[in-house]
Coordinates of C-alpha atoms in Angstrom, one line a residue:
Chain A
M1 CA -35.0 -64.6 72.3
T2 CA -37.2 -67.5 71.6
P3 CA -40.6 -66.2 70.7
A4 CA -43.7 -67.7 72.2
R5 CA -44.9 -70.6 70.2
S6 CA -48.4 -69.6 70.4
D7 CA -48.0 -66.2 68.8
R8 CA -47.2 -67.3 65.1
P9 CA -47.8 -70.2 62.6
G10 CA -45.8 -73.4 62.8
G11 CA -41.9 -73.0 62.4
L12 CA -41.5 -74.9 59.2
R13 CA -44.4 -73.1 57.5
R14 CA -42.8 -69.8 58.4
K15 CA -39.4 -70.8 57.1
L16 CA -40.8 -72.0 53.8
G17 CA -42.8 -68.8 53.5
T18 CA -39.6 -66.7 53.9
A19 CA -37.7 -68.8 51.5
A20 CA -40.5 -68.5 49.1
R21 CA -40.7 -64.8 49.4
L22 CA -37.0 -64.6 49.1
V23 CA -37.0 -66.7 45.8
A24 CA -39.9 -64.7 44.5
A25 CA -38.1 -61.5 45.1
L26 CA -34.9 -62.8 43.4
V27 CA -36.9 -64.0 40.4
L28 CA -38.6 -60.6 40.2
A29 CA -35.4 -58.7 40.3
G30 CA -33.6 -61.0 37.7
G31 CA -36.6 -61.0 35.4
V32 CA -36.9 -57.2 35.5
Y33 CA -33.2 -57.0 34.8
T34 CA -33.3 -59.5 32.1
A35 CA -36.3 -57.8 30.5
F36 CA -35.0 -54.3 30.5
A37 CA -31.1 -54.8 30.2
P38 CA -29.7 -53.7 26.9
S39 CA -29.0 -56.9 24.9
S40 CA -26.1 -55.6 23.0
Q41 CA -23.9 -55.8 26.1
A42 CA -22.4 -59.1 25.0
E43 CA -19.2 -60.1 26.6
D44 CA -16.0 -59.2 24.9
T45 CA -13.9 -61.9 23.6
P46 CA -12.1 -63.1 26.7
K47 CA -8.6 -61.9 26.7
Q48 CA -7.1 -65.3 27.2
D49 CA -8.5 -66.5 23.9
L50 CA -6.6 -64.0 21.7
S51 CA -3.0 -64.2 20.6
Y52 CA -0.7 -61.5 21.7
A53 CA -1.0 -59.7 18.3
A54 CA -4.7 -59.8 18.5
Q55 CA -4.6 -58.5 22.0
Q56 CA -2.7 -55.6 20.9
G57 CA -5.1 -55.2 18.0
Q58 CA -8.0 -55.2 20.4
H59 CA -6.5 -52.5 22.4
L60 CA -5.9 -50.4 19.2
Y61 CA -9.4 -51.2 18.0
N62 CA -11.1 -50.1 21.3
T63 CA -9.4 -46.8 21.2
S64 CA -9.8 -46.0 17.4
C65 CA -12.4 -48.1 15.5
I66 CA -15.0 -48.8 18.0
T67 CA -17.1 -45.5 17.6
C68 CA -17.9 -46.6 13.9
H69 CA -17.6 -50.3 13.9
G70 CA -19.2 -51.3 17.2
R71 CA -17.9 -53.1 20.3
N72 CA -17.3 -56.4 18.7
G73 CA -17.1 -55.4 15.1
E74 CA -20.7 -55.8 14.5
G75 CA -21.0 -52.3 13.0
V76 CA -23.0 -49.2 13.8
K77 CA -25.9 -48.1 11.7
D78 CA -25.2 -45.3 9.2
R79 CA -21.6 -45.1 10.5
G80 CA -19.6 -48.3 9.8
P81 CA -20.3 -51.7 8.5
S82 CA -19.8 -54.9 10.2
L83 CA -16.4 -56.3 10.2
I84 CA -17.3 -59.9 10.9
G85 CA -15.8 -61.9 8.1
V86 CA -13.8 -59.3 6.3
G87 CA -10.6 -60.8 7.4
S88 CA -7.2 -59.5 8.1
A89 CA -6.6 -58.7 4.4
A90 CA -9.2 -56.0 4.3
V91 CA -8.0 -54.6 7.6
E92 CA -4.4 -54.4 6.5
F93 CA -5.4 -52.8 3.2
Q94 CA -7.6 -50.2 4.6
V95 CA -5.4 -49.3 7.5
T96 CA -1.9 -49.3 5.8
T97 CA -3.3 -47.1 3.0
G98 CA -4.7 -44.7 5.6
R99 CA -8.2 -45.1 4.3
M100 CA -9.2 -46.2 7.8
P101 CA -9.8 -44.3 10.2
M102 CA -11.9 -42.6 7.6
A103 CA -11.8 -38.9 7.5
R104 CA -15.5 -38.3 6.7
Q105 CA -18.4 -40.1 5.0
E106 CA -18.2 -39.4 1.4
A107 CA -18.3 -41.0 -2.0
Q108 CA -15.1 -42.8 -1.5
A109 CA -12.5 -43.3 1.1
E110 CA -9.2 -41.6 -0.1
R111 CA -5.8 -42.9 0.5
K112 CA -4.1 -40.7 3.1
D113 CA -1.1 -40.8 5.5
P114 CA -1.8 -43.9 7.7
V115 CA -2.5 -43.4 11.3
F116 CA -1.0 -46.7 12.3
S117 CA 2.3 -48.3 11.5
N118 CA 2.4 -51.5 9.5
S119 CA 2.9 -53.7 12.5
E120 CA -0.1 -52.1 14.3
A121 CA -2.2 -52.6 11.1
R122 CA -1.2 -56.3 11.2
Q123 CA -2.2 -56.5 14.9
L124 CA -5.6 -55.0 14.1
G125 CA -5.9 -57.5 11.3
A126 CA -5.2 -60.4 13.7
Y127 CA -7.9 -59.1 16.0
I128 CA -10.5 -58.7 13.2
Q129 CA -9.4 -62.1 12.0
A130 CA -9.9 -63.7 15.4
L131 CA -13.4 -62.0 15.7
G132 CA -14.9 -63.2 12.5
G133 CA -12.4 -64.9 10.1
G134 CA -12.0 -64.0 6.5
P135 CA -9.5 -63.8 3.7
Q136 CA -5.8 -63.2 4.7
I137 CA -2.9 -62.1 2.7
P138 CA -0.2 -64.9 2.3
D139 CA 3.1 -64.3 3.8
G140 CA 6.4 -64.1 1.9
N141 CA 7.4 -62.7 -1.3
L142 CA 4.4 -61.6 -3.5
R143 CA 6.3 -60.6 -6.5
G144 CA 7.5 -63.8 -8.0
G145 CA 5.0 -63.9 -10.9
D146 CA 5.2 -63.8 -14.6
I147 CA 5.1 -60.3 -15.9
S148 CA 3.5 -61.1 -19.3
A149 CA 0.9 -63.3 -17.9
G150 CA 0.2 -60.6 -15.3
G151 CA -0.2 -58.2 -18.2
E152 CA -2.8 -60.2 -20.0
L153 CA -4.8 -60.7 -16.7
Y154 CA -4.4 -56.9 -15.9
R155 CA -5.7 -55.9 -19.3
V156 CA -8.7 -58.1 -19.1
N157 CA -9.7 -57.5 -15.5
C158 CA -8.1 -54.3 -14.2
A159 CA -7.3 -52.0 -17.1
S160 CA -10.8 -50.8 -17.6
C161 CA -11.0 -49.1 -14.2
H162 CA -7.3 -48.5 -13.3
G163 CA -6.2 -47.5 -16.7
F164 CA -3.7 -49.1 -19.1
S165 CA -0.9 -47.4 -17.3
E166 CA -2.2 -47.9 -13.7
H167 CA -2.8 -44.2 -13.2
G168 CA -6.5 -44.8 -12.3
G169 CA -9.8 -43.7 -13.8
A170 CA -13.0 -42.2 -13.1
L171 CA -16.1 -44.0 -11.8
S172 CA -19.6 -42.7 -11.3
S173 CA -20.9 -40.1 -8.8
G174 CA -17.6 -38.8 -7.5
K175 CA -15.9 -42.2 -7.0
H176 CA -12.7 -43.1 -8.9
A177 CA -10.4 -46.1 -9.2
P178 CA -7.2 -44.9 -7.7
S179 CA -3.7 -44.7 -9.1
L180 CA -1.6 -47.8 -8.3
D181 CA 1.5 -45.7 -7.9
E182 CA 1.8 -45.9 -4.2
A183 CA 0.5 -49.4 -3.7
T184 CA 2.8 -52.0 -2.2
D185 CA 2.6 -55.6 -3.1
R186 CA 0.5 -56.6 0.0
E187 CA -1.9 -53.8 -0.7
V188 CA -2.5 -54.8 -4.2
Y189 CA -3.0 -58.5 -3.1
A190 CA -5.4 -57.5 -0.4
A191 CA -7.4 -55.1 -2.7
M192 CA -7.9 -57.8 -5.2
L193 CA -8.8 -60.4 -2.6
T194 CA -11.3 -58.3 -0.6
G195 CA -12.6 -55.7 -3.2
P196 CA -12.6 -52.6 -1.2
Q197 CA -15.7 -50.3 -1.5
N198 CA -16.8 -50.4 -5.1
M199 CA -13.9 -52.6 -6.5
P200 CA -15.3 -56.0 -7.4
V201 CA -14.1 -58.9 -5.4
F202 CA -11.5 -61.2 -7.1
G203 CA -11.6 -64.2 -4.9
D204 CA -8.9 -66.9 -5.1
N205 CA -11.2 -69.1 -7.3
E206 CA -11.3 -66.3 -9.9
L207 CA -7.7 -65.1 -9.8
T208 CA -5.6 -67.8 -8.1
P209 CA -2.8 -66.6 -5.7
Q210 CA -0.4 -67.3 -8.5
E211 CA -2.4 -65.2 -10.9
K212 CA -2.6 -62.4 -8.3
M213 CA 1.2 -62.5 -8.0
D214 CA 1.5 -62.4 -11.8
I215 CA -0.6 -59.1 -11.7
I216 CA 1.5 -57.7 -8.8
A217 CA 4.7 -58.3 -10.8
Y218 CA 3.2 -56.7 -13.9
V219 CA 2.0 -53.7 -12.0
Q220 CA 5.2 -53.1 -10.0
N221 CA 7.3 -53.6 -13.3
M222 CA 5.1 -51.1 -15.0
K223 CA 5.7 -48.5 -12.3
H224 CA 9.5 -48.6 -12.7
D225 CA 9.4 -49.0 -16.4
Q226 CA 10.3 -46.1 -18.6
A227 CA 8.1 -44.6 -21.1
P228 CA 9.3 -45.8 -24.6
G229 CA 8.2 -42.6 -26.1
G230 CA 10.4 -40.6 -23.9
W231 CA 8.1 -38.9 -21.7
S232 CA 4.7 -40.2 -20.7
I233 CA 3.5 -36.9 -19.3
G234 CA 1.4 -38.5 -16.6
A235 CA 0.4 -41.6 -18.8
I236 CA -3.2 -40.6 -18.6
G237 CA -3.8 -40.4 -22.3
P238 CA -5.7 -37.8 -24.1
T239 CA -5.9 -35.2 -21.4
T240 CA -2.2 -34.4 -21.1
E241 CA -1.3 -35.3 -24.7
G242 CA -4.1 -33.0 -26.0
L243 CA -2.8 -30.2 -23.8
A244 CA 0.7 -30.7 -25.0
I245 CA -0.3 -30.7 -28.5
F246 CA -2.3 -27.5 -28.2
L247 CA 0.0 -25.5 -25.9
I248 CA 3.2 -26.5 -27.7
G249 CA 2.4 -28.0 -31.1
I250 CA -0.3 -25.8 -32.4
T251 CA 1.3 -22.6 -30.9
S252 CA 4.7 -23.5 -32.6
L253 CA 2.9 -24.2 -35.9
L254 CA 1.1 -20.9 -35.7
F255 CA 4.4 -19.0 -35.1
A256 CA 6.0 -21.0 -38.0
T257 CA 3.3 -20.2 -40.2
L258 CA 3.4 -16.5 -39.4
W259 CA 7.1 -16.5 -39.9
I260 CA 6.9 -18.3 -43.3
A261 CA 4.2 -16.0 -44.7
G262 CA 5.4 -12.8 -43.1
K263 CA 6.5 -9.9 -45.1
S264 CA 10.0 -10.4 -46.5
Chain B
M1 CA 23.8 -6.4 -65.1
S2 CA 21.3 -6.8 -62.3
G3 CA 19.8 -3.4 -61.7
G4 CA 16.4 -2.8 -60.4
H5 CA 13.7 -3.7 -62.8
T6 CA 10.5 -1.9 -61.9
S7 CA 7.4 -1.8 -63.9
A8 CA 8.4 -0.5 -67.3
G9 CA 4.8 0.1 -68.3
H10 CA 4.0 -1.6 -71.6
P11 CA 5.8 -4.5 -73.1
P12 CA 6.9 -4.2 -76.8
A13 CA 3.6 -5.2 -78.0
E14 CA 3.9 -3.9 -81.6
E15 CA 7.0 -5.8 -82.3
E16 CA 7.0 -9.6 -82.2
F17 CA 8.9 -11.0 -79.4
D18 CA 12.4 -12.2 -80.5
P19 CA 14.4 -14.3 -77.9
D20 CA 17.6 -14.0 -79.8
D21 CA 17.5 -10.1 -79.9
P22 CA 21.0 -9.1 -78.4
R23 CA 19.5 -6.2 -76.6
M24 CA 17.4 -8.6 -74.5
T25 CA 18.7 -9.3 -71.0
R26 CA 18.2 -12.6 -69.3
F27 CA 15.7 -10.8 -67.1
D28 CA 13.8 -9.6 -70.1
L29 CA 13.3 -13.2 -71.1
V30 CA 12.1 -14.2 -67.7
R31 CA 9.7 -11.3 -67.5
E32 CA 8.3 -12.4 -71.0
G33 CA 8.0 -16.0 -69.9
A34 CA 6.1 -15.0 -66.8
R35 CA 3.8 -12.6 -68.9
R36 CA 2.9 -15.5 -71.1
D37 CA 1.6 -17.3 -68.0
G38 CA -0.3 -14.4 -66.9
V39 CA 2.0 -13.1 -64.3
E40 CA 3.3 -9.5 -64.5
I41 CA 6.6 -8.9 -62.4
V42 CA 6.0 -5.5 -61.0
H43 CA 8.9 -5.0 -58.7
Y44 CA 12.2 -6.9 -58.6
E45 CA 15.0 -5.7 -56.4
P46 CA 18.0 -7.6 -55.1
R47 CA 18.5 -7.4 -51.2
F48 CA 22.2 -6.4 -51.4
T49 CA 23.1 -3.9 -54.0
T50 CA 26.7 -4.6 -53.5
P51 CA 27.8 -8.2 -53.0
G52 CA 29.9 -9.2 -50.1
T53 CA 28.6 -7.0 -47.4
P54 CA 29.2 -8.1 -43.8
E55 CA 25.5 -8.3 -43.4
E56 CA 25.2 -10.7 -46.4
R57 CA 28.0 -12.8 -45.2
R58 CA 26.4 -13.2 -41.6
I59 CA 23.3 -14.5 -43.3
V60 CA 25.1 -16.8 -45.4
R61 CA 26.9 -18.3 -42.4
V62 CA 23.6 -18.6 -40.6
I63 CA 22.1 -20.7 -43.6
A64 CA 25.3 -22.6 -43.9
M65 CA 25.2 -23.5 -40.2
C66 CA 21.5 -24.7 -40.5
F67 CA 22.6 -27.1 -43.3
V68 CA 25.6 -28.3 -41.1
I69 CA 23.1 -29.0 -38.3
T70 CA 20.8 -30.9 -40.7
G71 CA 23.8 -33.0 -41.9
L72 CA 25.0 -33.8 -38.5
S73 CA 21.4 -34.7 -37.2
A74 CA 20.8 -36.9 -40.2
L75 CA 24.3 -38.6 -39.6
A76 CA 23.2 -39.0 -36.0
F77 CA 20.0 -40.7 -37.1
I78 CA 21.7 -43.2 -39.3
V79 CA 24.3 -44.1 -36.6
A80 CA 21.5 -44.4 -34.0
Y81 CA 19.2 -46.4 -36.2
V82 CA 22.0 -48.9 -36.8
A83 CA 23.9 -49.0 -33.5
W84 CA 21.6 -48.0 -30.6
P85 CA 20.4 -50.8 -28.6
W86 CA 16.7 -51.3 -29.1
E87 CA 15.4 -54.6 -27.8
Y88 CA 13.0 -54.6 -24.9
D89 CA 14.6 -54.8 -21.6
A90 CA 12.5 -54.3 -18.4
G91 CA 13.1 -51.3 -16.4
S92 CA 15.0 -48.0 -17.1
N93 CA 17.7 -48.3 -19.6
I94 CA 18.9 -46.6 -22.8
N95 CA 17.0 -49.1 -24.9
K96 CA 13.9 -47.2 -24.0
L97 CA 15.4 -44.0 -25.6
Y98 CA 15.7 -45.6 -29.1
T99 CA 12.4 -44.2 -30.4
P100 CA 12.9 -40.7 -28.9
I101 CA 16.4 -40.4 -30.3
L102 CA 15.3 -41.4 -33.8
G103 CA 12.6 -38.9 -33.5
T104 CA 14.7 -36.1 -32.3
T105 CA 17.5 -36.6 -34.8
L106 CA 15.4 -36.9 -37.8
G107 CA 13.1 -34.2 -36.7
L108 CA 15.9 -31.7 -36.2
A109 CA 17.4 -32.6 -39.6
L110 CA 14.2 -31.9 -41.4
L111 CA 13.3 -28.9 -39.3
F112 CA 16.6 -27.2 -40.2
I113 CA 16.3 -27.8 -43.8
G114 CA 13.0 -25.8 -43.7
I115 CA 14.6 -23.1 -41.5
A116 CA 17.4 -22.9 -44.1
I117 CA 15.2 -22.6 -47.1
I118 CA 12.9 -20.1 -45.5
T119 CA 15.8 -17.8 -44.4
W120 CA 17.2 -18.1 -47.8
A121 CA 14.2 -16.9 -49.3
K122 CA 13.4 -14.2 -47.0
K123 CA 17.0 -12.8 -46.6
L124 CA 19.0 -13.6 -49.7
L125 CA 16.6 -13.9 -52.6
P126 CA 15.5 -10.6 -54.3
E127 CA 12.5 -8.8 -53.3
E128 CA 9.8 -9.4 -55.8
V129 CA 6.2 -8.3 -56.3
S130 CA 4.3 -10.0 -59.1
V131 CA 0.7 -9.6 -60.2
E132 CA -1.2 -12.5 -61.8
T133 CA -4.2 -11.6 -63.8
R134 CA -7.4 -13.4 -63.2
H135 CA -8.5 -15.3 -66.4
D136 CA -12.0 -15.8 -67.6
G137 CA -12.9 -19.5 -67.3
A138 CA -14.2 -19.9 -70.8
S139 CA -12.0 -20.8 -73.8
D140 CA -11.2 -18.2 -76.5
N141 CA -14.4 -17.2 -78.4
T142 CA -13.0 -18.5 -81.8
E143 CA -12.1 -21.8 -80.4
R144 CA -15.5 -22.1 -79.0
K145 CA -17.1 -21.5 -82.5
L146 CA -14.8 -23.8 -84.2
T147 CA -15.3 -26.7 -81.8
A148 CA -19.0 -26.2 -81.8
A149 CA -19.2 -26.3 -85.7
T150 CA -17.1 -29.5 -85.7
A151 CA -19.3 -31.3 -83.2
L152 CA -22.6 -30.4 -84.8
S153 CA -21.2 -31.3 -88.2
M154 CA -20.2 -34.8 -87.0
V155 CA -23.6 -35.4 -85.6
D156 CA -25.2 -34.4 -88.8
E157 CA -23.0 -36.5 -90.9
L158 CA -23.6 -39.6 -89.0
G159 CA -27.3 -39.1 -90.1
I160 CA -28.8 -40.5 -87.0
R161 CA -31.3 -37.8 -86.7
R162 CA -33.0 -38.7 -89.9
R163 CA -32.7 -42.5 -89.3
P164 CA -35.1 -43.1 -86.4
L165 CA -34.6 -47.0 -86.7
L166 CA -30.9 -46.6 -86.2
K167 CA -31.5 -44.3 -83.3
G168 CA -33.8 -46.9 -81.6
A169 CA -31.3 -49.8 -82.4
V170 CA -28.4 -48.0 -80.9
A171 CA -30.2 -47.1 -77.7
L172 CA -31.7 -50.5 -77.2
G173 CA -28.4 -52.3 -78.0
L174 CA -26.0 -50.2 -76.0
A175 CA -28.2 -49.8 -72.8
P176 CA -27.6 -53.4 -71.6
V177 CA -23.9 -53.1 -72.3
G178 CA -23.8 -50.2 -70.0
I179 CA -25.6 -52.2 -67.2
A180 CA -23.2 -55.1 -67.9
A181 CA -20.3 -52.9 -67.3
I182 CA -21.4 -51.9 -63.9
M183 CA -22.3 -55.5 -62.8
P184 CA -19.1 -56.1 -60.9
L185 CA -20.2 -53.4 -58.4
G186 CA -22.9 -55.9 -57.4
G187 CA -20.2 -57.7 -55.6
L188 CA -20.0 -54.8 -53.2
I189 CA -23.5 -55.4 -52.0
K190 CA -23.5 -57.6 -49.0
D191 CA -26.2 -58.6 -46.5
H192 CA -24.6 -58.2 -43.2
K193 CA -27.9 -58.6 -41.3
S194 CA -27.1 -61.9 -39.7
E195 CA -23.8 -60.7 -38.5
L196 CA -25.4 -57.9 -36.8
L197 CA -28.5 -59.7 -35.4
Y198 CA -26.7 -62.8 -33.8
T199 CA -23.7 -63.4 -31.8
A200 CA -21.6 -66.6 -31.3
W201 CA -23.7 -67.6 -28.2
K202 CA -26.2 -70.2 -28.8
K203 CA -28.2 -72.7 -26.7
G204 CA -25.8 -75.1 -25.1
V205 CA -22.7 -73.0 -25.5
R206 CA -20.7 -73.0 -22.3
L207 CA -19.0 -69.9 -20.8
M208 CA -15.2 -69.9 -20.7
H209 CA -12.5 -67.7 -19.2
D210 CA -10.1 -65.8 -21.4
D211 CA -7.6 -68.6 -21.0
G212 CA -10.0 -71.3 -22.1
T213 CA -11.0 -72.9 -18.8
L214 CA -14.8 -73.3 -18.2
V215 CA -16.6 -71.3 -15.6
R216 CA -18.2 -72.7 -12.5
P217 CA -20.3 -70.6 -10.0
A218 CA -17.7 -71.0 -7.3
D219 CA -15.2 -69.1 -9.6
V220 CA -16.9 -65.7 -8.9
S221 CA -17.2 -64.3 -5.4
A222 CA -20.2 -62.4 -4.3
G223 CA -19.6 -58.8 -5.3
G224 CA -17.3 -60.0 -8.1
Q225 CA -17.4 -60.0 -11.8
I226 CA -15.6 -61.8 -14.7
T227 CA -15.4 -61.5 -18.4
V228 CA -16.5 -64.7 -20.1
F229 CA -16.4 -65.8 -23.8
P230 CA -18.2 -68.4 -25.8
A231 CA -16.5 -71.8 -25.3
I232 CA -15.8 -72.3 -29.0
P233 CA -12.5 -72.3 -30.9
E234 CA -11.2 -68.8 -31.1
G235 CA -14.1 -67.8 -28.8
N236 CA -12.0 -65.2 -27.2
S237 CA -10.5 -63.7 -30.3
N238 CA -11.6 -60.9 -32.6
K239 CA -13.5 -63.2 -34.8
Y240 CA -16.3 -63.3 -32.1
A241 CA -15.8 -59.7 -30.9
D242 CA -19.4 -59.2 -30.5
S243 CA -19.7 -62.0 -27.8
P244 CA -17.7 -61.0 -24.8
T245 CA -20.1 -61.1 -21.7
L246 CA -19.7 -60.0 -18.2
L247 CA -20.7 -62.5 -15.5
I248 CA -21.6 -60.8 -12.2
H249 CA -22.2 -62.3 -8.9
L250 CA -24.7 -60.3 -7.0
R251 CA -25.2 -60.1 -3.3
E252 CA -28.2 -61.7 -1.9
Q253 CA -30.5 -58.7 -1.5
D254 CA -29.4 -57.2 -4.9
A255 CA -30.0 -60.6 -6.5
V256 CA -33.5 -60.7 -5.1
R257 CA -34.1 -57.2 -6.4
T258 CA -32.8 -57.9 -9.8
R259 CA -35.0 -60.9 -10.2
D260 CA -38.1 -58.9 -9.2
N261 CA -37.2 -56.2 -11.7
A262 CA -36.6 -58.4 -14.6
L263 CA -38.7 -57.6 -17.6
R264 CA -40.5 -60.2 -19.6
I265 CA -37.7 -60.4 -22.1
N266 CA -35.2 -61.2 -19.3
K267 CA -37.3 -63.5 -17.2
G268 CA -35.4 -66.6 -16.4
A269 CA -32.1 -65.3 -17.7
Q270 CA -30.7 -65.1 -14.1
W271 CA -29.4 -68.2 -12.4
K272 CA -29.5 -67.8 -8.6
N273 CA -27.5 -64.8 -7.8
F274 CA -25.7 -64.7 -11.2
V275 CA -26.5 -62.4 -14.1
A276 CA -24.7 -62.1 -17.5
Y277 CA -24.8 -59.0 -19.6
S278 CA -23.3 -58.2 -22.9
K279 CA -20.1 -56.3 -22.4
I280 CA -20.5 -54.2 -25.6
C281 CA -22.0 -50.8 -24.8
T282 CA -25.2 -50.0 -26.6
H283 CA -24.0 -46.4 -27.3
A284 CA -20.9 -46.9 -29.4
G285 CA -19.5 -50.4 -28.7
C286 CA -16.9 -49.9 -26.1
P287 CA -16.5 -52.6 -23.5
A288 CA -18.5 -51.5 -20.6
S289 CA -16.7 -53.4 -17.8
L290 CA -16.4 -50.9 -15.0
Y291 CA -18.4 -52.7 -12.4
E292 CA -19.1 -50.9 -9.0
Q293 CA -20.0 -53.7 -6.6
Q294 CA -21.8 -51.5 -4.0
T295 CA -23.8 -49.3 -6.3
N296 CA -24.4 -52.1 -8.9
R297 CA -23.6 -49.9 -11.7
L298 CA -21.8 -50.8 -14.8
L299 CA -19.9 -47.9 -16.3
C300 CA -18.4 -47.6 -19.9
P301 CA -15.2 -45.8 -20.0
C302 CA -15.6 -44.2 -23.4
H303 CA -18.6 -41.9 -22.9
Q304 CA -19.5 -42.7 -19.3
S305 CA -22.8 -44.5 -19.8
Q306 CA -24.0 -46.0 -16.6
F307 CA -26.1 -49.2 -16.6
D308 CA -28.1 -50.3 -13.5
I309 CA -27.4 -54.0 -13.1
T310 CA -30.2 -54.6 -10.7
N311 CA -32.8 -53.2 -13.2
N312 CA -32.2 -55.0 -16.5
A313 CA -29.0 -53.1 -17.2
R314 CA -31.1 -50.1 -17.9
P315 CA -29.0 -46.9 -18.7
I316 CA -29.2 -44.4 -15.9
F317 CA -26.6 -41.9 -17.1
G318 CA -24.8 -41.0 -20.2
P319 CA -25.5 -41.3 -23.9
A320 CA -26.7 -44.9 -24.1
T321 CA -30.4 -45.2 -24.6
R322 CA -30.9 -49.0 -24.7
R323 CA -30.4 -51.7 -22.0
L324 CA -27.5 -54.1 -22.3
P325 CA -28.7 -57.4 -23.6
Q326 CA -28.9 -60.0 -21.0
L327 CA -27.5 -63.5 -21.7
P328 CA -29.8 -66.2 -20.3
I329 CA -27.5 -68.7 -18.4
T330 CA -27.9 -71.7 -16.3
V331 CA -25.6 -74.4 -14.9
D332 CA -25.4 -77.8 -16.7
S333 CA -25.1 -81.2 -15.1
D334 CA -21.3 -81.0 -15.0
G335 CA -21.5 -77.8 -12.9
Y336 CA -20.4 -75.4 -15.7
F337 CA -22.1 -72.3 -16.7
V338 CA -24.0 -72.6 -20.1
A339 CA -26.0 -70.2 -22.2
T340 CA -29.6 -71.3 -22.8
S341 CA -29.9 -69.1 -26.0
D342 CA -28.4 -66.2 -27.7
F343 CA -29.0 -62.7 -26.6
K344 CA -32.6 -61.8 -27.2
V345 CA -31.9 -58.6 -28.9
P346 CA -29.0 -57.5 -31.1
I347 CA -26.0 -56.3 -29.0
G348 CA -24.1 -53.2 -29.2
P349 CA -24.8 -49.8 -30.9
G350 CA -28.0 -49.4 -32.9
F351 CA -28.1 -49.8 -36.7
W352 CA -30.5 -49.1 -39.6
E353 CA -32.3 -52.5 -39.6
R354 CA -32.5 -52.9 -35.8
S355 CA -36.1 -53.2 -35.1

């Protein structure tokens, strides 16, 4: 099977030519691939870099959150923002209050029955924290603060939107500051720290962790406090009180007037 | 003795009224007394012609029970006032019921006094119909003539009409005394203009938190806001209630847009991504501090005026018509926020002298 030497060019030149053609073909194929392959196919964080909790979180994320928040938390245009840097605090808040997974795009995400359990929420938080870092809720008891100091801070910073009695208040264009009735300590802390949706961000430089715990102590105390007037009728001020005055008070006065002045 | 006394027609007008007349009953005296006040008793009938009927006794029992309830409630009020625990104790406890109990007991006591009295009047007192004549407003004709004559006579006897010098002297002399008498009213005239035009902010006054600590840029995160006061003694008290200011840290894009939108009066008021606006709403003076970080609107809770923070705090909804004044701020060499001047326009609601 040795070809006749006289039929083709020198052996070395032939081999070099073959090699060159091969390399050129490879470069062409690789270049075409590089040029036209979608760039968003970045690699997932390799599994061995994540803690166990974060791995579980990644699994939950990939089945529930990925459609709106993207493959690596970078966000999808017009559907969900980037989660890089939001931290586990924001994730825990949104997930344990049931706001995420969001039911639909609207003025504000409402609190609803959570889809994930608290431990699953923490796992999701751990994964997002591993992805991009961000603020975290401190562990341990968050209620060891001073109630009266918390009251002063609450009235300056929080009462304007959430109401003096923590029953919430209206904001513009269909939004509202929700009632704090169902909020747990961790949820209140996380909300202050991360400023969900339109709530301003109260970072640790503005309200120190101790001041945040003071506010939490005040809020939780208020919720279990009894109304000193007997019945707070919803504690939302003029609406229920006005209704009570008109339905009960004015009506009784009318009947009393009719009785007094009636024919006798 | 008490029979029905219906309208007997004319009173004994020809004879003089004699209260000691033995034929007069007490009711006749009452009727005459009312008549002299212009009231004619037309119909007067007791409810129960015979005393002691079961019906009457039932009503008497009811009224007596009302008074008993009143007495017991008032006693309960006294006991509760003295003995019920009232000091503040956190959580649900009977101390919180102090006010409601005082209110209920006193309210019931007073209510049943009223019920007893009204029931007494409606059910036990005699039926009565009286008519009150409407008087003319003027006094009796003779009286008017007599008074007029006296007054005119006084004027004539004084002789001021035929003594012009006296007339002039009296007028000129007494007029300044009249003005002197009302001079103390001048003390009520105050020029409040400077109080309305200027606040406690001045060049070089630093910003401080509610607890007195000074404010650094790192204190407010992006998307956050904080209420600041002038760093002077009592700066966060009611003495300078026109000075509270909202310091907002805008996100990068919003900050760029805000700087681009700044009107001439607000040029230079922004420091990097920080803006400071007066908290006092320009509509009616409530603290407008509901900041929405994603829409960059500042909402006032009282009448829902909304101000666009990225556009000079211009009102975009609600009854406010003027922008929130912006406080020009910068950071001094120690790293604390400091105001570079007072607000450029008067803060808060409009007033007469506001230009």
